[in-house]
Amino acid sequence: DNGATTEVASYTITAATNVTYYLQAIDTVTQCVSDILPLVISVHELPVITNIQNFTYCHGEEAPQHQFSSNISNATYYWEKVSGNGSGLAENGIDRIPAFTASNGGVEPETNIYEVVARYTTSSGSVCESTPHTFSVKVNPVPVLSSDKDGGEICSGQNFLYNVASLTTGTTFTWEQEY
């Protein structure tokens, strides 16, 4: 040990600006005082993602590309799936969400949760990152008839009875007669 002393100063600055601190060293043994030195800190703005939204599609639907945006024009967006079993969208990506075909071969809606952050590198090489935000991609199944698809036979003048069913919750049916 060469007798040097170190001290760590910790301050939280929330506004994007330049802040000047003035630093002076005082030897507590000899009472000698250094010159006052200015210490300039450049505080850079954090990115704030401005167009987070949730998405809902039906199985087989073509989902369009989605571009994130923020208050920082040169931010890069990093997104990844944090929960869910599939949607047709990739597990992760950089910048925009690409167009994709929504996928759900089941009988219940599937919701996948994704997280996105925006990052940019300052001119001095520091990386500033946004607060993580979540968005969901919900893919609803296409209802499929689970009842018998054979209507059977009847004689003229008889009532036609058919019990229609689907395993997909919330399914309703429309009827159309064709001769």
Coordinates of C-alpha atoms in Angstrom, one line a residue:
D1 CA 0.0 0.0 0.0
N2 CA 1.5 3.4 -1.0
G3 CA -0.7 5.3 1.5
A4 CA -3.2 6.3 -1.3
T5 CA -6.8 6.9 -0.3
T6 CA -9.8 6.4 -2.4
E7 CA -13.4 7.3 -2.0
V8 CA -16.4 6.5 -4.1
A9 CA -19.0 9.1 -4.7
S10 CA -22.5 7.9 -5.8
Y11 CA -25.1 10.3 -7.2
T12 CA -28.3 9.6 -9.2
I13 CA -28.9 12.1 -12.0
T14 CA -32.2 11.8 -13.8
A15 CA -32.1 14.7 -16.3
A16 CA -30.2 14.5 -19.6
T17 CA -27.7 17.3 -19.2
N18 CA -24.1 18.0 -18.4
V19 CA -23.4 18.2 -14.7
T20 CA -20.3 19.7 -13.2
Y21 CA -18.9 18.6 -9.8
Y22 CA -16.0 20.4 -8.2
L23 CA -13.5 18.1 -6.5
Q24 CA -10.9 19.1 -3.9
A25 CA -8.6 16.8 -1.9
I26 CA -7.7 17.6 1.7
D27 CA -5.0 15.7 3.5
T28 CA -6.5 15.1 7.0
V29 CA -3.0 14.7 8.5
T30 CA -1.2 17.7 7.1
Q31 CA -4.2 19.8 6.2
C32 CA -2.8 20.5 2.8
V33 CA -5.4 21.3 0.2
S34 CA -5.3 20.5 -3.5
D35 CA -6.5 22.8 -6.3
I36 CA -10.2 22.6 -7.1
L37 CA -10.8 20.4 -10.1
P38 CA -14.0 20.5 -12.2
L39 CA -15.4 17.1 -13.0
V40 CA -17.9 17.2 -15.9
I41 CA -20.4 14.4 -16.2
S42 CA -22.4 14.0 -19.5
V43 CA -25.8 12.5 -18.6
H44 CA -27.5 10.9 -21.6
E45 CA -31.3 10.4 -21.9
L46 CA -32.7 6.9 -21.5
P47 CA -34.7 5.6 -24.3
V48 CA -38.5 5.4 -23.7
I49 CA -40.3 3.0 -26.0
T50 CA -43.4 4.8 -27.3
N51 CA -45.5 2.3 -29.3
I52 CA -45.9 -0.9 -27.2
Q53 CA -49.1 -2.7 -28.0
N54 CA -50.6 -6.2 -27.6
F55 CA -51.5 -8.2 -30.7
T56 CA -54.3 -10.7 -31.3
Y57 CA -54.6 -12.9 -34.4
C58 CA -56.5 -16.0 -35.5
H59 CA -54.6 -19.2 -36.5
G60 CA -53.3 -18.9 -40.0
E61 CA -53.7 -15.1 -40.1
E62 CA -50.8 -13.1 -41.7
A63 CA -49.5 -10.7 -39.0
P64 CA -47.9 -7.6 -40.4
Q65 CA -44.5 -6.3 -39.5
H66 CA -44.3 -4.0 -36.4
Q67 CA -41.6 -1.4 -35.9
F68 CA -40.9 -0.2 -32.4
S69 CA -40.1 3.5 -31.8
S70 CA -38.7 5.6 -28.9
N71 CA -37.6 9.1 -28.1
I72 CA -34.0 8.1 -29.3
S73 CA -33.8 8.0 -33.0
N74 CA -30.8 5.6 -33.2
A75 CA -32.1 3.1 -30.6
T76 CA -31.9 -0.6 -31.3
Y77 CA -34.7 -2.8 -30.0
Y78 CA -34.1 -6.2 -28.5
W79 CA -37.1 -8.4 -27.9
E80 CA -37.5 -12.0 -26.6
K81 CA -40.3 -14.4 -25.6
V82 CA -40.5 -14.8 -21.8
S83 CA -43.5 -17.1 -21.6
G84 CA -45.8 -19.1 -23.9
N85 CA -45.9 -22.1 -26.1
G86 CA -45.8 -20.7 -29.6
S87 CA -47.5 -18.2 -31.8
G88 CA -45.7 -18.4 -35.1
L89 CA -43.5 -15.5 -34.1
A90 CA -39.8 -16.1 -33.4
E91 CA -38.4 -16.5 -29.9
N92 CA -36.4 -13.3 -30.1
G93 CA -35.2 -10.6 -32.5
I94 CA -33.6 -7.3 -33.0
D95 CA -35.4 -4.1 -34.1
R96 CA -38.8 -4.8 -35.7
I97 CA -41.1 -7.7 -35.3
P98 CA -41.2 -9.3 -38.8
A99 CA -44.3 -10.3 -40.6
F100 CA -45.3 -13.9 -39.6
T101 CA -48.1 -16.4 -39.9
A102 CA -50.0 -16.8 -36.6
S103 CA -50.1 -20.4 -35.4
N104 CA -52.3 -22.2 -32.9
G105 CA -53.2 -25.8 -33.7
G106 CA -55.0 -26.2 -30.4
V107 CA -58.6 -25.6 -29.3
E108 CA -57.9 -22.8 -26.7
P109 CA -56.3 -19.3 -27.3
E110 CA -52.5 -19.2 -26.7
T111 CA -51.0 -16.1 -25.3
N112 CA -47.2 -15.5 -25.5
I113 CA -45.5 -12.8 -23.5
Y114 CA -42.5 -10.9 -24.9
E115 CA -40.2 -8.3 -23.4
V116 CA -38.5 -5.5 -25.3
V117 CA -35.8 -3.0 -24.4
A118 CA -34.3 -0.2 -26.4
R119 CA -30.6 0.5 -26.3
Y120 CA -28.2 3.0 -27.9
T121 CA -24.5 3.7 -27.6
T122 CA -23.5 7.3 -26.9
S123 CA -20.7 9.0 -28.7
S124 CA -18.3 8.1 -25.9
G125 CA -19.2 4.4 -26.0
S126 CA -21.6 4.3 -23.0
V127 CA -24.7 2.1 -23.5
C128 CA -28.1 3.5 -22.3
E129 CA -31.0 1.1 -22.0
S130 CA -34.7 1.6 -21.5
T131 CA -36.9 0.0 -18.8
P132 CA -38.1 -3.4 -20.1
H133 CA -41.6 -3.4 -21.4
T134 CA -43.8 -6.4 -22.1
F135 CA -46.3 -7.1 -24.9
S136 CA -48.4 -10.1 -25.7
V137 CA -49.2 -12.0 -28.9
K138 CA -52.4 -13.9 -28.5
V139 CA -53.4 -16.4 -31.2
N140 CA -56.9 -17.7 -31.2
P141 CA -57.6 -21.1 -32.7
V142 CA -59.9 -21.6 -35.7
P143 CA -62.9 -23.6 -34.5
V144 CA -63.2 -27.1 -35.9
L145 CA -66.3 -29.2 -35.8
S146 CA -66.0 -32.1 -33.4
S147 CA -69.4 -33.5 -34.2
D148 CA -70.1 -36.1 -36.8
K149 CA -69.8 -34.6 -40.3
D150 CA -72.3 -37.0 -41.8
G151 CA -75.8 -35.6 -41.7
G152 CA -77.5 -39.0 -42.2
E153 CA -80.6 -39.6 -44.2
I154 CA -84.2 -38.6 -43.8
C155 CA -87.4 -38.9 -45.8
S156 CA -89.2 -35.9 -47.3
G157 CA -91.3 -34.2 -44.7
Q158 CA -89.3 -35.4 -41.7
N159 CA -87.4 -33.1 -39.3
F160 CA -83.7 -33.0 -39.6
L161 CA -81.9 -33.1 -36.3
Y162 CA -78.2 -32.5 -35.9
N163 CA -76.2 -31.8 -32.8
V164 CA -73.3 -29.6 -33.8
A165 CA -70.3 -29.3 -31.5
S166 CA -66.8 -27.8 -31.4
L167 CA -64.0 -28.3 -28.8
T168 CA -63.2 -24.6 -29.2
T169 CA -64.7 -22.6 -26.3
G170 CA -67.1 -19.8 -27.4
T171 CA -67.8 -21.2 -30.8
T172 CA -71.2 -20.3 -32.4
F173 CA -72.5 -21.8 -35.6
T174 CA -74.3 -20.4 -38.6
W175 CA -76.5 -22.5 -40.9
E176 CA -76.9 -22.2 -44.6
Q177 CA -79.1 -24.4 -46.7
E178 CA -78.1 -25.4 -50.2
Y179 CA -80.4 -27.3 -52.6

